[in-house]
């Protein structure tokens, strides 16, 4: 049992696992930011442009018991097909996908620029340095 715990500890503290965990946490926080941008900033502007539409409350009741005008109240009354919420989630996804595309595009551009730069010339080998010194000494002799 001790060997298994030791192996698990080695696995858990490897750089890749820790980096992945940090990435997931940052991704979750980034998702909340994008959700807020879409819900609190983007969708109200879209609603204002299209005459006060609020996509988050677009739904179709799937039973005769659903008579409410808001999605939250309708969900309490029964099953609903909440296509407005789905549209909001799709817009969230598109924004996140676009941002990630732009990030990857920028990283690829940086990699291409770094790859296109010629590598610095290699320093002379010990033999070349020694031969250069011998040449210089011979050139100084009359």
Short mmCIF file of N, CA and C in Angstrom, two decimals:
data_model
loop_
_atom_site.label_atom_id
_atom_site.label_comp_id
_atom_site.label_asym_id
_atom_site.label_seq_id
_atom_site.Cartn_x
_atom_site.Cartn_y
_atom_site.Cartn_z
N UNK A 1 0.83 -1.19 0.00
CA UNK A 1 0.00 0.00 0.00
C UNK A 1 0.87 1.25 0.00
N UNK A 2 1.96 1.21 0.73
CA UNK A 2 2.86 2.35 0.81
C UNK A 2 3.45 2.67 -0.55
N UNK A 3 3.75 1.63 -1.33
CA UNK A 3 4.33 1.83 -2.66
C UNK A 3 3.33 2.55 -3.58
N UNK A 4 2.07 2.16 -3.48
CA UNK A 4 1.02 2.78 -4.31
C UNK A 4 0.88 4.25 -3.94
N UNK A 5 0.87 4.56 -2.65
CA UNK A 5 0.77 5.96 -2.22
C UNK A 5 1.97 6.76 -2.68
N UNK A 6 3.15 6.16 -2.63
CA UNK A 6 4.36 6.85 -3.09
C UNK A 6 4.27 7.15 -4.59
N UNK A 7 3.82 6.16 -5.36
CA UNK A 7 3.67 6.38 -6.80
C UNK A 7 2.63 7.46 -7.10
N UNK A 8 1.52 7.43 -6.35
CA UNK A 8 0.48 8.44 -6.55
C UNK A 8 1.02 9.82 -6.22
N UNK A 9 1.76 9.96 -5.14
CA UNK A 9 2.32 11.25 -4.77
C UNK A 9 3.27 11.76 -5.86
N UNK A 10 4.11 10.87 -6.39
CA UNK A 10 5.02 11.27 -7.47
C UNK A 10 4.25 11.72 -8.69
N UNK A 11 3.17 11.01 -9.00
CA UNK A 11 2.34 11.38 -10.14
C UNK A 11 1.67 12.73 -9.91
N UNK A 12 1.13 12.93 -8.72
CA UNK A 12 0.35 14.13 -8.43
C UNK A 12 1.20 15.39 -8.40
N UNK A 13 2.45 15.28 -8.03
CA UNK A 13 3.28 16.48 -7.93
C UNK A 13 4.13 16.70 -9.17
N UNK A 14 3.96 15.86 -10.19
CA UNK A 14 4.67 16.12 -11.44
C UNK A 14 4.19 17.44 -12.01
N UNK A 15 5.06 18.09 -12.73
CA UNK A 15 4.73 19.40 -13.29
C UNK A 15 3.52 19.40 -14.19
N UNK A 16 3.36 18.36 -15.00
CA UNK A 16 2.24 18.34 -15.94
C UNK A 16 0.90 18.30 -15.22
N UNK A 17 0.79 17.52 -14.17
CA UNK A 17 -0.48 17.41 -13.45
C UNK A 17 -0.80 18.73 -12.76
N UNK A 18 0.19 19.34 -12.15
CA UNK A 18 -0.02 20.61 -11.47
C UNK A 18 -0.39 21.69 -12.49
N UNK A 19 0.31 21.71 -13.62
CA UNK A 19 -0.01 22.67 -14.68
C UNK A 19 -1.43 22.47 -15.20
N UNK A 20 -1.83 21.22 -15.36
CA UNK A 20 -3.19 20.94 -15.81
C UNK A 20 -4.22 21.43 -14.80
N UNK A 21 -3.96 21.19 -13.53
CA UNK A 21 -4.90 21.63 -12.49
C UNK A 21 -5.02 23.16 -12.49
N UNK A 22 -3.90 23.84 -12.61
CA UNK A 22 -3.92 25.30 -12.66
C UNK A 22 -4.68 25.78 -13.90
N UNK A 23 -4.47 25.11 -15.03
CA UNK A 23 -5.19 25.46 -16.25
C UNK A 23 -6.69 25.29 -16.12
N UNK A 24 -7.11 24.22 -15.46
CA UNK A 24 -8.54 23.97 -15.28
C UNK A 24 -9.15 25.06 -14.39
N UNK A 25 -8.45 25.41 -13.33
CA UNK A 25 -8.95 26.44 -12.41
C UNK A 25 -9.05 27.79 -13.13
N UNK A 26 -8.02 28.14 -13.87
CA UNK A 26 -8.03 29.41 -14.61
C UNK A 26 -9.12 29.37 -15.69
N UNK A 27 -9.28 28.21 -16.33
CA UNK A 27 -10.32 28.07 -17.34
C UNK A 27 -11.71 28.26 -16.76
N UNK A 28 -11.94 27.73 -15.57
CA UNK A 28 -13.25 27.90 -14.92
C UNK A 28 -13.50 29.37 -14.61
N UNK A 29 -12.47 30.04 -14.10
CA UNK A 29 -12.61 31.47 -13.81
C UNK A 29 -12.85 32.26 -15.10
N UNK A 30 -12.13 31.90 -16.16
CA UNK A 30 -12.30 32.57 -17.44
C UNK A 30 -13.71 32.34 -17.97
N UNK A 31 -14.23 31.12 -17.78
CA UNK A 31 -15.60 30.83 -18.21
C UNK A 31 -16.62 31.69 -17.50
N UNK A 32 -16.39 31.94 -16.21
CA UNK A 32 -17.31 32.80 -15.47
C UNK A 32 -17.24 34.23 -15.98
N UNK A 33 -16.05 34.69 -16.34
CA UNK A 33 -15.90 36.04 -16.88
C UNK A 33 -16.65 36.15 -18.20
N UNK A 34 -16.48 35.17 -19.07
CA UNK A 34 -17.17 35.21 -20.36
C UNK A 34 -18.68 35.12 -20.17
N UNK A 35 -19.13 34.28 -19.25
CA UNK A 35 -20.56 34.19 -18.97
C UNK A 35 -21.10 35.54 -18.52
N UNK A 36 -20.37 36.21 -17.67
CA UNK A 36 -20.80 37.53 -17.22
C UNK A 36 -20.81 38.53 -18.37
N UNK A 37 -19.80 38.48 -19.21
CA UNK A 37 -19.75 39.40 -20.35
C UNK A 37 -20.96 39.18 -21.25
N UNK A 38 -21.25 37.91 -21.53
CA UNK A 38 -22.39 37.63 -22.42
C UNK A 38 -23.70 37.99 -21.75
N UNK A 39 -23.90 37.53 -20.51
CA UNK A 39 -25.18 37.72 -19.82
C UNK A 39 -25.41 39.18 -19.43
N UNK A 40 -24.37 39.83 -18.91
CA UNK A 40 -24.55 41.17 -18.34
C UNK A 40 -24.26 42.31 -19.31
N UNK A 41 -23.45 42.06 -20.33
CA UNK A 41 -23.08 43.14 -21.25
C UNK A 41 -23.59 42.92 -22.67
N UNK A 42 -23.28 41.76 -23.23
CA UNK A 42 -23.57 41.53 -24.64
C UNK A 42 -25.05 41.31 -24.91
N UNK A 43 -25.67 40.40 -24.17
CA UNK A 43 -27.08 40.08 -24.44
C UNK A 43 -28.02 41.27 -24.19
N UNK A 44 -27.81 42.09 -23.16
CA UNK A 44 -28.68 43.27 -23.02
C UNK A 44 -28.56 44.23 -24.21
N UNK A 45 -27.34 44.37 -24.76
CA UNK A 45 -27.19 45.24 -25.94
C UNK A 45 -27.92 44.64 -27.14
N UNK A 46 -27.79 43.31 -27.32
CA UNK A 46 -28.49 42.65 -28.42
C UNK A 46 -30.00 42.80 -28.22
N UNK A 47 -30.45 42.64 -26.98
CA UNK A 47 -31.86 42.81 -26.68
C UNK A 47 -32.34 44.22 -26.96
N UNK A 48 -31.51 45.21 -26.64
CA UNK A 48 -31.89 46.61 -26.89
C UNK A 48 -31.97 46.89 -28.38
N UNK A 49 -31.05 46.33 -29.15
CA UNK A 49 -31.05 46.54 -30.59
C UNK A 49 -32.30 45.91 -31.22
N UNK A 50 -32.70 44.76 -30.71
CA UNK A 50 -33.84 44.05 -31.28
C UNK A 50 -35.13 44.30 -30.51
N UNK A 51 -35.26 45.45 -29.86
CA UNK A 51 -36.51 45.85 -29.24
C UNK A 51 -36.75 45.28 -27.86
N UNK A 52 -35.73 45.18 -27.05
CA UNK A 52 -35.91 44.75 -25.67
C UNK A 52 -36.03 43.25 -25.48
N UNK A 53 -35.57 42.48 -26.44
CA UNK A 53 -35.63 41.03 -26.30
C UNK A 53 -34.69 40.55 -25.21
N UNK A 54 -35.15 39.59 -24.44
CA UNK A 54 -34.33 38.98 -23.41
C UNK A 54 -34.26 37.50 -23.72
N UNK A 55 -33.16 37.08 -24.32
CA UNK A 55 -33.03 35.70 -24.77
C UNK A 55 -33.11 34.70 -23.62
N UNK A 56 -32.69 35.12 -22.43
CA UNK A 56 -32.64 34.17 -21.32
C UNK A 56 -34.04 33.70 -20.91
N UNK A 57 -35.08 34.45 -21.26
CA UNK A 57 -36.44 34.05 -20.90
C UNK A 57 -37.22 33.45 -22.06
N UNK A 58 -36.54 33.08 -23.13
CA UNK A 58 -37.23 32.43 -24.24
C UNK A 58 -37.35 30.95 -23.93
N UNK A 59 -38.56 30.47 -23.89
CA UNK A 59 -38.79 29.06 -23.60
C UNK A 59 -40.14 28.65 -24.16
N UNK A 60 -40.32 27.34 -24.24
CA UNK A 60 -41.59 26.76 -24.63
C UNK A 60 -41.96 25.75 -23.55
N UNK A 61 -43.13 25.90 -22.99
CA UNK A 61 -43.58 24.95 -21.99
C UNK A 61 -43.89 23.60 -22.63
N UNK A 62 -43.46 22.54 -22.00
CA UNK A 62 -43.68 21.21 -22.56
C UNK A 62 -44.89 20.50 -21.95
N UNK A 63 -45.60 21.22 -21.09
CA UNK A 63 -46.84 20.66 -20.54
C UNK A 63 -47.85 21.79 -20.41
N UNK A 64 -49.09 21.45 -20.26
CA UNK A 64 -50.15 22.45 -20.15
C UNK A 64 -50.08 23.20 -18.81
N UNK A 65 -49.35 22.66 -17.84
CA UNK A 65 -49.23 23.30 -16.53
C UNK A 65 -48.35 24.54 -16.56
N UNK A 66 -47.53 24.69 -17.58
CA UNK A 66 -46.58 25.81 -17.65
C UNK A 66 -47.30 27.02 -18.24
N UNK A 67 -47.56 28.02 -17.38
CA UNK A 67 -48.25 29.24 -17.82
C UNK A 67 -47.47 30.50 -17.46
N UNK A 68 -46.30 30.35 -16.83
CA UNK A 68 -45.53 31.50 -16.35
C UNK A 68 -44.90 32.25 -17.51
N UNK A 69 -44.52 33.51 -17.22
CA UNK A 69 -43.88 34.34 -18.23
C UNK A 69 -42.37 34.39 -18.09
N UNK A 70 -41.83 33.94 -16.98
CA UNK A 70 -40.38 33.92 -16.80
C UNK A 70 -39.90 32.48 -16.74
N UNK A 71 -38.67 32.26 -17.15
CA UNK A 71 -38.11 30.92 -17.21
C UNK A 71 -38.02 30.28 -15.83
N UNK A 72 -37.62 31.06 -14.82
CA UNK A 72 -37.49 30.51 -13.47
C UNK A 72 -38.84 30.01 -12.96
N UNK A 73 -39.87 30.81 -13.15
CA UNK A 73 -41.20 30.42 -12.69
C UNK A 73 -41.74 29.25 -13.51
N UNK A 74 -41.44 29.24 -14.79
CA UNK A 74 -41.91 28.15 -15.66
C UNK A 74 -41.26 26.83 -15.28
N UNK A 75 -40.00 26.87 -14.91
CA UNK A 75 -39.32 25.64 -14.50
C UNK A 75 -39.94 25.07 -13.22
N UNK A 76 -40.45 25.93 -12.37
CA UNK A 76 -41.12 25.45 -11.16
C UNK A 76 -42.45 24.78 -11.49
N UNK A 77 -43.07 25.22 -12.58
CA UNK A 77 -44.38 24.67 -12.95
C UNK A 77 -44.27 23.35 -13.72
N UNK A 78 -43.16 23.12 -14.39
CA UNK A 78 -43.02 21.88 -15.15
C UNK A 78 -41.86 21.95 -16.12
N UNK A 79 -41.82 20.98 -17.02
CA UNK A 79 -40.74 20.88 -18.00
C UNK A 79 -40.85 21.99 -19.04
N UNK A 80 -39.71 22.58 -19.37
CA UNK A 80 -39.67 23.64 -20.37
C UNK A 80 -38.52 23.38 -21.34
N UNK A 81 -38.69 23.85 -22.55
CA UNK A 81 -37.66 23.83 -23.58
C UNK A 81 -37.06 25.23 -23.59
N UNK A 82 -35.92 25.42 -22.90
CA UNK A 82 -35.33 26.75 -22.68
C UNK A 82 -34.35 27.08 -23.80
N UNK A 83 -34.86 27.39 -24.98
CA UNK A 83 -33.98 27.66 -26.11
C UNK A 83 -33.26 29.01 -25.98
N UNK A 84 -33.79 29.95 -25.24
CA UNK A 84 -33.11 31.22 -25.03
C UNK A 84 -31.84 31.03 -24.21
N UNK A 85 -31.92 30.22 -23.18
CA UNK A 85 -30.72 29.91 -22.38
C UNK A 85 -29.70 29.19 -23.24
N UNK A 86 -30.17 28.28 -24.10
CA UNK A 86 -29.28 27.57 -25.00
C UNK A 86 -28.56 28.54 -25.93
N UNK A 87 -29.29 29.52 -26.47
CA UNK A 87 -28.65 30.52 -27.34
C UNK A 87 -27.57 31.29 -26.59
N UNK A 88 -27.84 31.62 -25.34
CA UNK A 88 -26.86 32.33 -24.53
C UNK A 88 -25.61 31.47 -24.33
N UNK A 89 -25.79 30.19 -24.06
CA UNK A 89 -24.65 29.28 -23.87
C UNK A 89 -23.87 29.13 -25.17
N UNK A 90 -24.56 29.07 -26.30
CA UNK A 90 -23.87 28.98 -27.60
C UNK A 90 -23.05 30.23 -27.85
N UNK A 91 -23.59 31.39 -27.52
CA UNK A 91 -22.83 32.64 -27.68
C UNK A 91 -21.62 32.63 -26.76
N UNK A 92 -21.78 32.15 -25.51
CA UNK A 92 -20.63 32.01 -24.60
C UNK A 92 -19.54 31.16 -25.26
N UNK A 93 -19.96 30.02 -25.80
CA UNK A 93 -18.99 29.12 -26.43
C UNK A 93 -18.28 29.81 -27.59
N UNK A 94 -19.02 30.50 -28.44
CA UNK A 94 -18.41 31.16 -29.59
C UNK A 94 -17.41 32.22 -29.16
N UNK A 95 -17.74 32.96 -28.11
CA UNK A 95 -16.81 33.98 -27.62
C UNK A 95 -15.55 33.32 -27.07
N UNK A 96 -15.71 32.27 -26.27
CA UNK A 96 -14.54 31.58 -25.71
C UNK A 96 -13.71 30.98 -26.84
N UNK A 97 -14.37 30.35 -27.81
CA UNK A 97 -13.64 29.74 -28.93
C UNK A 97 -12.88 30.81 -29.72
N UNK A 98 -13.49 31.96 -29.93
CA UNK A 98 -12.82 33.05 -30.67
C UNK A 98 -11.61 33.55 -29.90
N UNK A 99 -11.76 33.75 -28.60
CA UNK A 99 -10.64 34.24 -27.79
C UNK A 99 -9.51 33.22 -27.80
N UNK A 100 -9.84 31.94 -27.62
CA UNK A 100 -8.80 30.91 -27.64
C UNK A 100 -8.14 30.83 -29.01
N UNK A 101 -8.92 30.98 -30.07
CA UNK A 101 -8.34 31.00 -31.42
C UNK A 101 -7.34 32.13 -31.56
N UNK A 102 -7.71 33.32 -31.07
CA UNK A 102 -6.81 34.45 -31.16
C UNK A 102 -5.54 34.24 -30.33
N UNK A 103 -5.67 33.62 -29.15
CA UNK A 103 -4.51 33.33 -28.31
C UNK A 103 -3.58 32.35 -29.01
N UNK A 104 -4.15 31.27 -29.54
CA UNK A 104 -3.32 30.27 -30.24
C UNK A 104 -2.69 30.88 -31.48
N UNK A 105 -3.43 31.71 -32.18
CA UNK A 105 -2.88 32.37 -33.36
C UNK A 105 -1.69 33.25 -32.97
N UNK A 106 -1.81 33.99 -31.87
CA UNK A 106 -0.70 34.82 -31.40
C UNK A 106 0.51 34.00 -30.98
N UNK A 107 0.25 32.90 -30.29
CA UNK A 107 1.36 32.02 -29.88
C UNK A 107 2.05 31.43 -31.11
N UNK A 108 1.26 31.00 -32.09
CA UNK A 108 1.85 30.46 -33.32
C UNK A 108 2.68 31.50 -34.05
N UNK A 109 2.22 32.75 -34.05
CA UNK A 109 2.98 33.82 -34.70
C UNK A 109 4.31 34.04 -33.98
N UNK A 110 4.27 34.02 -32.65
CA UNK A 110 5.51 34.17 -31.89
C UNK A 110 6.47 33.02 -32.17
N UNK A 111 5.93 31.80 -32.26
CA UNK A 111 6.78 30.64 -32.55
C UNK A 111 7.39 30.75 -33.94
N UNK A 112 6.59 31.19 -34.92
CA UNK A 112 7.12 31.34 -36.28
C UNK A 112 8.21 32.39 -36.31
N UNK A 113 8.00 33.52 -35.60
CA UNK A 113 9.02 34.56 -35.57
C UNK A 113 10.29 34.06 -34.91
N UNK A 114 10.15 33.30 -33.84
CA UNK A 114 11.34 32.76 -33.16
C UNK A 114 12.04 31.74 -34.05
N UNK A 115 11.27 30.95 -34.81
CA UNK A 115 11.87 29.94 -35.68
C UNK A 115 12.51 30.57 -36.90
N UNK A 116 12.00 31.70 -37.38
CA UNK A 116 12.54 32.32 -38.58
C UNK A 116 13.82 33.11 -38.30
N UNK A 117 14.07 33.45 -37.06
CA UNK A 117 15.31 34.14 -36.75
C UNK A 117 16.47 33.17 -36.89
N UNK A 118 17.52 33.61 -37.58
CA UNK A 118 18.66 32.68 -37.72
C UNK A 118 19.31 32.47 -36.35
N UNK A 119 19.73 31.26 -36.12
CA UNK A 119 20.38 31.01 -34.83
C UNK A 119 21.71 31.77 -34.77
N UNK A 120 22.11 32.15 -33.58
CA UNK A 120 23.38 32.86 -33.48
C UNK A 120 24.53 31.95 -33.93
N UNK A 121 25.56 32.56 -34.49
CA UNK A 121 26.68 31.73 -34.96
C UNK A 121 27.30 30.97 -33.79
N UNK A 122 27.71 29.77 -34.12
CA UNK A 122 28.32 28.94 -33.08
C UNK A 122 29.67 29.52 -32.68
N UNK A 123 29.99 29.46 -31.41
CA UNK A 123 31.32 29.97 -31.01
C UNK A 123 32.41 29.09 -31.62
N UNK A 124 33.54 29.69 -31.85
CA UNK A 124 34.62 28.90 -32.46
C UNK A 124 35.06 27.76 -31.53
N UNK A 125 35.43 26.66 -32.16
CA UNK A 125 35.90 25.52 -31.37
C UNK A 125 37.29 25.82 -30.82
N UNK A 126 37.74 24.99 -29.93
CA UNK A 126 39.07 25.17 -29.34
C UNK A 126 40.15 25.10 -30.42
N UNK A 127 39.95 24.21 -31.38
CA UNK A 127 40.92 24.08 -32.48
C UNK A 127 40.99 25.36 -33.30
N UNK A 128 39.81 25.94 -33.60
CA UNK A 128 39.78 27.17 -34.38
C UNK A 128 40.45 28.31 -33.63
N UNK A 129 40.19 28.40 -32.33
CA UNK A 129 40.83 29.45 -31.52
C UNK A 129 42.34 29.27 -31.54
N UNK A 130 42.79 28.03 -31.36
CA UNK A 130 44.23 27.76 -31.36
C UNK A 130 44.84 28.07 -32.71
N UNK A 131 44.18 27.67 -33.80
CA UNK A 131 44.71 27.98 -35.14
C UNK A 131 44.74 29.47 -35.40
N UNK A 132 43.74 30.21 -34.91
CA UNK A 132 43.72 31.66 -35.07
C UNK A 132 44.89 32.29 -34.33
N UNK A 133 45.16 31.82 -33.13
CA UNK A 133 46.30 32.34 -32.36
C UNK A 133 47.62 32.06 -33.07
N UNK A 134 47.74 30.84 -33.62
CA UNK A 134 48.97 30.50 -34.36
C UNK A 134 49.11 31.38 -35.58
N UNK A 135 48.04 31.61 -36.31
CA UNK A 135 48.07 32.48 -37.49
C UNK A 135 48.49 33.89 -37.12
N UNK A 136 47.93 34.40 -36.02
CA UNK A 136 48.26 35.76 -35.58
C UNK A 136 49.74 35.87 -35.19
N UNK A 137 50.24 34.83 -34.52
CA UNK A 137 51.66 34.83 -34.12
C UNK A 137 52.55 34.78 -35.34
N UNK A 138 52.21 33.94 -36.31
CA UNK A 138 53.01 33.86 -37.53
C UNK A 138 52.95 35.15 -38.34
N UNK A 139 51.81 35.83 -38.29
CA UNK A 139 51.67 37.07 -39.05
C UNK A 139 52.50 38.19 -38.43
N UNK A 140 52.75 38.12 -37.13
CA UNK A 140 53.55 39.16 -36.46
C UNK A 140 55.05 38.98 -36.68
N UNK A 141 55.51 37.78 -37.02
CA UNK A 141 56.93 37.54 -37.23
C UNK A 141 57.36 38.17 -38.53
N UNK A 142 58.56 38.80 -38.51
CA UNK A 142 59.05 39.45 -39.74
C UNK A 142 59.55 38.50 -40.79
#
